[in-house]
Short mmCIF file of C-alpha atoms and ligand atoms in Angstrom, two decimals:
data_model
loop_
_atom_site.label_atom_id
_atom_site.label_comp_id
_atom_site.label_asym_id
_atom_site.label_seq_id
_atom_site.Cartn_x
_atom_site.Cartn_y
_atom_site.Cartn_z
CA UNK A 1 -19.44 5.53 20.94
CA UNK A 2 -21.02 2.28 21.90
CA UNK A 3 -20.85 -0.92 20.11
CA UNK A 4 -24.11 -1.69 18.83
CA UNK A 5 -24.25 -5.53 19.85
CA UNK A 6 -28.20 -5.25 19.89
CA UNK A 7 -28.71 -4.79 17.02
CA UNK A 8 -28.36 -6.90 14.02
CA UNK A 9 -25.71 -4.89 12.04
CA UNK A 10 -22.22 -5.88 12.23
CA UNK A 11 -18.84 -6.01 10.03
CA UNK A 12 -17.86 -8.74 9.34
CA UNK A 13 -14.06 -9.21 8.64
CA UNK A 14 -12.48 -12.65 6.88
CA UNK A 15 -9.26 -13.03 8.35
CA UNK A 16 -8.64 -15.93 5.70
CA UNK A 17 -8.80 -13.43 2.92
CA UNK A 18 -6.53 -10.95 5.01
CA UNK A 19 -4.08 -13.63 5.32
CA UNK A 20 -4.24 -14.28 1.44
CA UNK A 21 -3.63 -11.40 0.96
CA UNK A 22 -0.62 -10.53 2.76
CA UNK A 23 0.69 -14.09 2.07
CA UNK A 24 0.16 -13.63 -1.26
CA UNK A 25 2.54 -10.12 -1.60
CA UNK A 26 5.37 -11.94 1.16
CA UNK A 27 5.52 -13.93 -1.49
CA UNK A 28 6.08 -12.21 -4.41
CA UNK A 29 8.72 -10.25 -2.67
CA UNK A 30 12.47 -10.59 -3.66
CA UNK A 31 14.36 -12.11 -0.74
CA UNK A 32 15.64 -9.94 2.21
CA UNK A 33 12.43 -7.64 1.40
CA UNK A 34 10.08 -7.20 4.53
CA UNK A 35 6.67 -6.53 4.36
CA UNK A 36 5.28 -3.92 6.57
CA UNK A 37 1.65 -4.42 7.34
CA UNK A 38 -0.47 -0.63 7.31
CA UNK A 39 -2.51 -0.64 10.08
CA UNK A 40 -3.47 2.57 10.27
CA UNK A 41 -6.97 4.08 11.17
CA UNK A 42 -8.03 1.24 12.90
CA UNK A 43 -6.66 -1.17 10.09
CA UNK A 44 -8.99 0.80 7.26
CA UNK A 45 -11.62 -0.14 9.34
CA UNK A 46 -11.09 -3.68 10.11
CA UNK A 47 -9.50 -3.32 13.12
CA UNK A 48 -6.30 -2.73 13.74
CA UNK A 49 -5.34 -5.34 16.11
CA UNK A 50 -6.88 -8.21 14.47
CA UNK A 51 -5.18 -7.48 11.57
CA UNK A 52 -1.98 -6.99 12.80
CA UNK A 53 -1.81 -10.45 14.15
CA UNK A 54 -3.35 -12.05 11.28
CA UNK A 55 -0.36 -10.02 9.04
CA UNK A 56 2.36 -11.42 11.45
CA UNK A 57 0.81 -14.92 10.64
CA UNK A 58 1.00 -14.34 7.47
CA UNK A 59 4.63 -13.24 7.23
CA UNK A 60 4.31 -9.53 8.19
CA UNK A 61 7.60 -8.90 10.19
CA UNK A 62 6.43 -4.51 11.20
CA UNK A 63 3.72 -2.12 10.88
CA UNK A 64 2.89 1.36 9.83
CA UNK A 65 0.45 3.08 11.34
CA UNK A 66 -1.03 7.38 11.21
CA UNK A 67 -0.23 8.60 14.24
CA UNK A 68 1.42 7.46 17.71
CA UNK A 69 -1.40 6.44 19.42
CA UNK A 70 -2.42 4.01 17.09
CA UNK A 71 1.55 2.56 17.51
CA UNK A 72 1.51 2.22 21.40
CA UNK A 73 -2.34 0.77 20.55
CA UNK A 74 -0.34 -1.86 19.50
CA UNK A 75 2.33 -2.47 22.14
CA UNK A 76 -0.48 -2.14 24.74
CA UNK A 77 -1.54 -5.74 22.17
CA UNK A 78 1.80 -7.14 22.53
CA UNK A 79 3.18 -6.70 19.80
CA UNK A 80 7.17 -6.53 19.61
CA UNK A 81 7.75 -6.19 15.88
CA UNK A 82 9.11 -2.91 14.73
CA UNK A 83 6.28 -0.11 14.15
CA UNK A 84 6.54 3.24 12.13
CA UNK A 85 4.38 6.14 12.77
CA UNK A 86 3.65 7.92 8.86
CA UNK A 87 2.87 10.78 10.33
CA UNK A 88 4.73 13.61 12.07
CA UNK A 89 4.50 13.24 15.30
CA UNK A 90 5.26 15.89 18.74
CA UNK A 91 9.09 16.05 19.93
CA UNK A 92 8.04 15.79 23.36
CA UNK A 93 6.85 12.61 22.67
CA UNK A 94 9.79 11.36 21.64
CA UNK A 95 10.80 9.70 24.65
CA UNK A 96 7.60 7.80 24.91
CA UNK A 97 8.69 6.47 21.40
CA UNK A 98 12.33 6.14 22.23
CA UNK A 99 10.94 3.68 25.45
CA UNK A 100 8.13 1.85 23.07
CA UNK A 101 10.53 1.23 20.12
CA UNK A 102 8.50 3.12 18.19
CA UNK A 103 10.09 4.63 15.12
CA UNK A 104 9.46 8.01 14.27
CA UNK A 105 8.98 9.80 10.54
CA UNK A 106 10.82 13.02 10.56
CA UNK A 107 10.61 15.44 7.85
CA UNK A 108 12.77 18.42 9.09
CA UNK A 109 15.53 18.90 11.15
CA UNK A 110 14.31 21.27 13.67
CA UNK A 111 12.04 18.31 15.15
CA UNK A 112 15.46 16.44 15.39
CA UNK A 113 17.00 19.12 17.22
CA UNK A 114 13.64 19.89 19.54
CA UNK A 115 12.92 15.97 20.01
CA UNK A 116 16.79 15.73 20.96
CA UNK A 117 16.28 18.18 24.18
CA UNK A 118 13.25 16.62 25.63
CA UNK A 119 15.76 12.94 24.95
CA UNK A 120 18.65 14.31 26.91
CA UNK A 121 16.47 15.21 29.62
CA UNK A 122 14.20 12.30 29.69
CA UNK A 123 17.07 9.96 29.10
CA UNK A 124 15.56 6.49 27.55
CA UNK A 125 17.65 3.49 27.93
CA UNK A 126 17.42 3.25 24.02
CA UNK A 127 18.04 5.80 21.36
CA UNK A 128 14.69 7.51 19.37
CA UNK A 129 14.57 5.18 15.63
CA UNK A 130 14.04 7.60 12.96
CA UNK A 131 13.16 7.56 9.68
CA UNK A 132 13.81 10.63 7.42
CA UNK A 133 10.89 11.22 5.04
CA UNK A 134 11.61 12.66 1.64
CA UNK A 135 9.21 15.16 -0.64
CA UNK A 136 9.94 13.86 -4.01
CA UNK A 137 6.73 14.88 -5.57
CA UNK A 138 4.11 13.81 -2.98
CA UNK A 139 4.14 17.49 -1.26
CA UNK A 140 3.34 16.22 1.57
CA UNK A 141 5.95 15.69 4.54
CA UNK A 142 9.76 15.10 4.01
CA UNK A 143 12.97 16.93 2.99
CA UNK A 144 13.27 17.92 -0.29
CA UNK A 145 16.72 18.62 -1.15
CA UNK A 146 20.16 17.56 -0.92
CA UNK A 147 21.47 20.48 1.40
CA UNK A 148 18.77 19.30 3.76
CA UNK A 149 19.02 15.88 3.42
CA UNK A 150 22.55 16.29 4.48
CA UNK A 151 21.76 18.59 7.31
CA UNK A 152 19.52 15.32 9.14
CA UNK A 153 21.70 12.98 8.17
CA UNK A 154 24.88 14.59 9.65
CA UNK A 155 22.89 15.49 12.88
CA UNK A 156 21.61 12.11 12.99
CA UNK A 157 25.47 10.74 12.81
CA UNK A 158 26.61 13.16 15.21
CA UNK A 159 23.76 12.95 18.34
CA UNK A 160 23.44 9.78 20.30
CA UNK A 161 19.49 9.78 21.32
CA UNK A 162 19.19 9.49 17.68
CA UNK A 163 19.65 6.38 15.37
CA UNK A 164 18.95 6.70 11.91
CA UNK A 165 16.78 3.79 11.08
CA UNK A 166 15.33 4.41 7.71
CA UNK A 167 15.14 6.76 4.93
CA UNK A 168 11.54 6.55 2.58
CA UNK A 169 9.40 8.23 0.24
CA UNK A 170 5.88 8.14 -1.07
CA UNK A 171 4.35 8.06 -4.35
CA UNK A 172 2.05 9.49 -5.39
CA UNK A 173 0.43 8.33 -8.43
CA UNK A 174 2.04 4.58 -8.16
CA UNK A 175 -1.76 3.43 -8.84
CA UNK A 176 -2.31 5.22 -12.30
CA UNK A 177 -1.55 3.68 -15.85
CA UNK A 178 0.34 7.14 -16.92
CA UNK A 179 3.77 6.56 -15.34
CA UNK A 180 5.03 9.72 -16.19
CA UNK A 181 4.71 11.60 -12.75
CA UNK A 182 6.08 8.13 -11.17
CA UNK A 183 8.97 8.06 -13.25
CA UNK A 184 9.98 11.95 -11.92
CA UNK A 185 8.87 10.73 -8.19
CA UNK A 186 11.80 7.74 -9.08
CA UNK A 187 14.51 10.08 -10.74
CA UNK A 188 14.43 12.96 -7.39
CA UNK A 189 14.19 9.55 -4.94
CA UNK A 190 17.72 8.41 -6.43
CA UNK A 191 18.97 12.12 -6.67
CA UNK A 192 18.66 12.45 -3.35
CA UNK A 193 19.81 9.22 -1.42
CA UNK A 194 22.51 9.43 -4.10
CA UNK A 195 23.98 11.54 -1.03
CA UNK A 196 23.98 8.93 1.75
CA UNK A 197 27.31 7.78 2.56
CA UNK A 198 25.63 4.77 4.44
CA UNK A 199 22.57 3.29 3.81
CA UNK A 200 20.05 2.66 7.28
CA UNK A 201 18.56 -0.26 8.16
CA UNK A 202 15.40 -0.06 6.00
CA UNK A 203 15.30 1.63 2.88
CA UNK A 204 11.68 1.83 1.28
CA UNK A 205 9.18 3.67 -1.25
CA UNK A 206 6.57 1.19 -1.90
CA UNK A 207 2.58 1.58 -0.62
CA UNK A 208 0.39 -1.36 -1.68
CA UNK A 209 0.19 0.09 -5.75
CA UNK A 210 4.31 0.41 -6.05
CA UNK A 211 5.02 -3.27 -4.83
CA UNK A 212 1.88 -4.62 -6.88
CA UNK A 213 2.72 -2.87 -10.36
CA UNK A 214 6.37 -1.46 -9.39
CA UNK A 215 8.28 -4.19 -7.70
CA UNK A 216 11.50 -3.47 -9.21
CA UNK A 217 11.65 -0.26 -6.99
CA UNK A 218 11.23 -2.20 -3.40
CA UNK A 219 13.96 -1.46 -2.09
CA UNK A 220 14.30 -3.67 1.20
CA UNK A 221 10.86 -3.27 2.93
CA UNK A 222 7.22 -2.31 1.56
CA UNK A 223 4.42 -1.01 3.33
CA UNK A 224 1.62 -2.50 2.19
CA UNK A 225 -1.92 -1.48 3.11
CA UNK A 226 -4.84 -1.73 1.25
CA UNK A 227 -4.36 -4.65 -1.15
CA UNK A 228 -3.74 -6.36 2.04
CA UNK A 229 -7.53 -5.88 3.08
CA UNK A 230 -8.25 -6.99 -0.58
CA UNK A 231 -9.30 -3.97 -2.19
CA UNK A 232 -7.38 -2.89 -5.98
CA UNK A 233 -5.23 0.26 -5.13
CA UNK A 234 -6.07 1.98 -8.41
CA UNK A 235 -9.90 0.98 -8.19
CA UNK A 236 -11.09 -0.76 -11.69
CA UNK A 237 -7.67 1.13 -13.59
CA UNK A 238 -5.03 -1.42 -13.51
CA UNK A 239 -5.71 -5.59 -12.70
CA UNK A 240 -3.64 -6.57 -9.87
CA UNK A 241 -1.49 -9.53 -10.01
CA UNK A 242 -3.22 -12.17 -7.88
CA UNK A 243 -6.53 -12.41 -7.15
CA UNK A 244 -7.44 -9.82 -4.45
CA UNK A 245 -9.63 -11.10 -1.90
CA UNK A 246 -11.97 -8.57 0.24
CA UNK A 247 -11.77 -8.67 3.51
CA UNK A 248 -14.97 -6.81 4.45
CA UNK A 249 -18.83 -7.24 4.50
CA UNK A 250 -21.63 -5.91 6.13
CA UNK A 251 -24.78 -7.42 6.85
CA UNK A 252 -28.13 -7.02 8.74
CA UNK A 253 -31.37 -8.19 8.41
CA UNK A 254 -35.07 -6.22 8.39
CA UNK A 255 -36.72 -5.27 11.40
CA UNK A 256 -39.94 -4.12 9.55
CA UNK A 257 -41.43 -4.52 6.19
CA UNK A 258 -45.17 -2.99 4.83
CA UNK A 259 -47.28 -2.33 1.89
CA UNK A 260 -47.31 1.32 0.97
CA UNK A 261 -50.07 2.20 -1.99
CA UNK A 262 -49.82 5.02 -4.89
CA UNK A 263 -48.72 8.14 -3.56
CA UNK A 264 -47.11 7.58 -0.01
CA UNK A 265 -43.59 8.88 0.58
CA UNK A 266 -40.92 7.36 1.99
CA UNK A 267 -38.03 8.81 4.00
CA UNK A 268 -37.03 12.35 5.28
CA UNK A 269 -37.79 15.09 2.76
CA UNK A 270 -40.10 13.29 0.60
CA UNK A 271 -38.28 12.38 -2.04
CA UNK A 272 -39.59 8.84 -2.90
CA UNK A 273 -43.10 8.98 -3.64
CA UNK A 274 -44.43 5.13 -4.35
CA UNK A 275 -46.52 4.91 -7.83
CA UNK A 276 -48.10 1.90 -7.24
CA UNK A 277 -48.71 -0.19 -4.17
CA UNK A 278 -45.31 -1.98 -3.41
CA UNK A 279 -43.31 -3.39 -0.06
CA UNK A 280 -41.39 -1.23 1.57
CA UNK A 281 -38.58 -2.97 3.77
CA UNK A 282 -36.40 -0.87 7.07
CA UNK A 283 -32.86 -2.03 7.59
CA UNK A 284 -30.87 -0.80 10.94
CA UNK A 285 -28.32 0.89 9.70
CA UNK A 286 -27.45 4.91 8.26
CA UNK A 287 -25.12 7.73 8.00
CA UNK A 288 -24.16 7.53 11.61
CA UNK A 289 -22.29 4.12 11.41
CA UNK A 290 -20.53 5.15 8.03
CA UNK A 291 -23.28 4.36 5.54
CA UNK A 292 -23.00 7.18 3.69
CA UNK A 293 -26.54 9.18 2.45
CA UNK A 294 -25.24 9.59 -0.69
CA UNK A 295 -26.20 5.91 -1.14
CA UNK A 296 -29.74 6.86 -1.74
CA UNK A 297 -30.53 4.95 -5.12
CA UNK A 298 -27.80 2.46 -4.57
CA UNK A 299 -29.16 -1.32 -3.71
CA UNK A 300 -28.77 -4.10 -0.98
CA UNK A 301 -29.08 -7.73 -1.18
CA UNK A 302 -32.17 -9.45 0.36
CA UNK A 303 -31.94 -12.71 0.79
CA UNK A 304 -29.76 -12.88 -2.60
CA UNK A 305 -32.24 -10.28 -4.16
CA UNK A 306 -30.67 -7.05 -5.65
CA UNK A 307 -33.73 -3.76 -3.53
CA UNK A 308 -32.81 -0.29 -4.42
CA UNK A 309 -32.68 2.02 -1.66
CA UNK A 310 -35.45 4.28 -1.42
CA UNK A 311 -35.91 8.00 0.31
CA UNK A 312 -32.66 9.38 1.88
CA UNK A 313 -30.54 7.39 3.75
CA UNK A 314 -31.24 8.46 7.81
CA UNK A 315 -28.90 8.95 10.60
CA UNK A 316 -29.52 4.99 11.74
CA UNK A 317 -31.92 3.35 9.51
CA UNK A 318 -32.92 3.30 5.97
CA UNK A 319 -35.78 1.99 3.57
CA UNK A 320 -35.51 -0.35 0.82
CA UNK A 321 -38.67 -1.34 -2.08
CA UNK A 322 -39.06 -5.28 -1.73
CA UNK A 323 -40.38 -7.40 -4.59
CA UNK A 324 -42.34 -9.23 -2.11
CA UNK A 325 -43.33 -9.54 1.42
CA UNK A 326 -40.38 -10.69 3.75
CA UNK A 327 -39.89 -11.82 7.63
CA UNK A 328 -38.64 -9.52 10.09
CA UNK A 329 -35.40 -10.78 10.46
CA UNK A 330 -34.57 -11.75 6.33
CA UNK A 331 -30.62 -11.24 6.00
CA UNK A 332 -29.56 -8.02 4.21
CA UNK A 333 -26.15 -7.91 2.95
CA UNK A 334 -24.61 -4.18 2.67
CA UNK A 335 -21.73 -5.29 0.99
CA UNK A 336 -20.37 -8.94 -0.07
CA UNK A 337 -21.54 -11.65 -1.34
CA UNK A 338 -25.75 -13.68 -1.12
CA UNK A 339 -25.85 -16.38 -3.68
CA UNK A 340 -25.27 -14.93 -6.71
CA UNK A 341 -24.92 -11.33 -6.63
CA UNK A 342 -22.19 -9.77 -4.39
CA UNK A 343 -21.55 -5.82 -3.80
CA UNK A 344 -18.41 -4.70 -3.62
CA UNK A 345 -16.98 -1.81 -1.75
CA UNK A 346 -15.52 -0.75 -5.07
CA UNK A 347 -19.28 -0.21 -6.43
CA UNK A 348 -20.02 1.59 -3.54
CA UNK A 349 -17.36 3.70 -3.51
CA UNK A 350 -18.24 4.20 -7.59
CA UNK A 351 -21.81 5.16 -6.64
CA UNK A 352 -20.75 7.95 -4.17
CA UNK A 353 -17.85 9.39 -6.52
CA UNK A 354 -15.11 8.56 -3.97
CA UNK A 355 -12.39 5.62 -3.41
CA UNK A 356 -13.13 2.68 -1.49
CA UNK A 357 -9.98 3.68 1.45
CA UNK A 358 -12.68 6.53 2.19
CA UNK A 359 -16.16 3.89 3.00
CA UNK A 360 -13.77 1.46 4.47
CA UNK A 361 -11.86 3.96 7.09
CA UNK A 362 -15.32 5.64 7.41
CA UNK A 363 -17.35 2.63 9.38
CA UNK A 364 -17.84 4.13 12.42
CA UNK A 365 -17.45 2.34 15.81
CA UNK A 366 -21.13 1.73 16.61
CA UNK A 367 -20.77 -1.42 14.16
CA UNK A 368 -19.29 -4.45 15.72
CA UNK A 369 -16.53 -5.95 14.11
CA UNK A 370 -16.64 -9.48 14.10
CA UNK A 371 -14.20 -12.25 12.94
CA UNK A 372 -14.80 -15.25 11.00
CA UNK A 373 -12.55 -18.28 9.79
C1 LIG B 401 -1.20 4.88 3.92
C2 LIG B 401 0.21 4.82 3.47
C3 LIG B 401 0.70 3.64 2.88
C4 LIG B 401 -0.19 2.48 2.49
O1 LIG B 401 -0.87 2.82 1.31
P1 LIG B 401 -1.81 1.76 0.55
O2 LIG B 401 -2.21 2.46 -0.69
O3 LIG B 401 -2.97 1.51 1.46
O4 LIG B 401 -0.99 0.55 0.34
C5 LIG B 401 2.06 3.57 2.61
N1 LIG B 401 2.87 4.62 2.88
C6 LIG B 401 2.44 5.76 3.43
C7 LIG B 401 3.40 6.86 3.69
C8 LIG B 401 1.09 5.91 3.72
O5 LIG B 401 0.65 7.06 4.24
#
């Protein structure tokens, strides 16, 4: 998709409050505890590189990331810290990892036995670095019992491409007051490492929610994602420990405002009908770069001033009542802060019943990204 630099609609990303952020957590961690900056899908929409070099400044020493590509997206950067790939990745690509350093998540043995083939054929000058995943109530990837824990572990110990690296798990509801669920996630976590005769190099359960409200459970490296970009893991639910700092706005400005009178619609279908004359104000932006439609009803900032949204929200543009007349080319802000009102991403994500990780990772590539401080 292109990058719509003509137009006046852009992301803008604050590395300062990125590096708060992550500073911030390094921080509070207990010493000999890495943080592990999540970088995945494009850095939840920030940008993945950017971010990743802002984290290392700010005491980041690896990242985690979805899927391979977005791991040798980084090499191809320059970056030489260690990276984890979350997901599950292909066996045959495990000699591209082995050669990147990229560390692997493995969740069954049969991908250590199938990955193992395509290493003793291919063979890289270093071993593949693997993490074992573990189900303890997440149901998502990993090994779930002891029998075959032990199973990867003693194939691990016994097969030379292989070096086992790390050994995690992944909450689940780590972001909810009720810590019922988390407790059981905690209790089959220490049942089953209880059967590692040696510990690997990183051992680690924590997501952004865990080291924020769970620290006790850190283990030696988090990987911290979303309160890094400033945003409250459990939405409004608990407070988080520092002040969080958003990362993220979005701005643009009008390109046309008019009078429309008593009974003119506005917008596809019809569904705003004006009952008395009023100004009627079109902003560059819709559903195609990740502003959902849903938003109909929701409000923007013009020049400071709260405008509801009017009519549906179109594939690329959408229409907003005015209290007054305004120049082509008035600031809008989508989301953050104009004098004395701000919008959050949280709101946002309130208004269209889902969680802010969805608008963030949702901002599609047409919007340029742009960097300030
Ligand atoms: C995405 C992800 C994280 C980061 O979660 P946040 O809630 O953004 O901190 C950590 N661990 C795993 C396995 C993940 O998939």
């Amino acid at each position: 998709m292109v990058v719509g630099v003509h137009r006046p609609t852009q992301l803008v990303i604050d590395r300062q409050a990125l590096h708060d952020n992550i500073q911030a957590e390094v921080t509070r961690l207990a010493s000999g505890c890495e943080l592990f900056m999540v970088v995945k899908a494009n850095g939840y929409g920030h940008g993945a590189v950017q971010v990743a070099q802002v984290a290392k400044e700010a005491g980041a020493t690896g990242f985690c990331v979805a899927i391979l590509d977005e791991a040798l997206e980084l090499r191809a950067a320059g970056f030489n810290e260690p990276i984890l790939v979350l997901g599950v990745t292909e066996p045959e690509d495990a000699p591209l990892m082995a050669r990147q350093h990229i560390s692997a998540t493995v969740a069954a043995t049969d991908w250590l036995v199938a990955a193992d083939a395509y290493l003793a054929l291919a063979q890289p000058t270093a071993p593949l670095q693997v993490h074992l995943g573990l189900d303890t109530g997440m149901g998502r990837i990993g090994f779930k019992t002891t029998a075959e824990l032990t199973t990867a572990v003693t194939y691990l110990a016994t097969h030379a491409t292989l070096n086992f690296e790390g050994i995690f798990t992944h909450f689940a509801t780590a972001d909810s007051p009720d810590e019922t669920y988390f407790k059981q996630q905690v209790a089959k976590w220490q049942a089953l490492t209880a059967v590692l005769k040696k510990r690997p190099r990183y051992v680690h359960v924590s997501n952004s929610a865990t080291s924020l409200w769970h620290a006790a459970c850190n283990d030696n490296m988090v990987r911290f994602g979303v309160a890094g970009y400033g945003l409250n893991p459990s939405g409004t639910a608990i407070p988080a420990p520092y002040a969080l700092k958003p990362a993220l706005s979005l701005t643009s400005q009008l390109v046309h405002s008019k009078q429309v009178v008593a009974g003119e619609s506005v917008g596809y279908g019809a569904t705003y009908t004006a009952q008395q004359t009023e100004w009627v104000g079109t902003v560059p932006i819709g559903y195609a770069d990740g502003y959902e439609r849903r938003l109909q009803g929701f409000h923007v900032l013009v020049d400071g001033q709260v405008c509801e949204i009017i009519g549906r929200v179109c594939m690329d543009q959408l229409m907003i009542r005015l209290p007054h007349d305004f120049a082509r080319g008035t600031r809008v802000t989508l989301i953050g802060r104009d004098g004395d009102h701000v919008i959050t991403l949280q709101e946002m994500a309130d208004y269209c019943q889902t969680i802010h990780y969805e608008l963030a990772c949702g901002f599609t590539s047409r919007l340029p990204r742009v960097y300030r401080h």
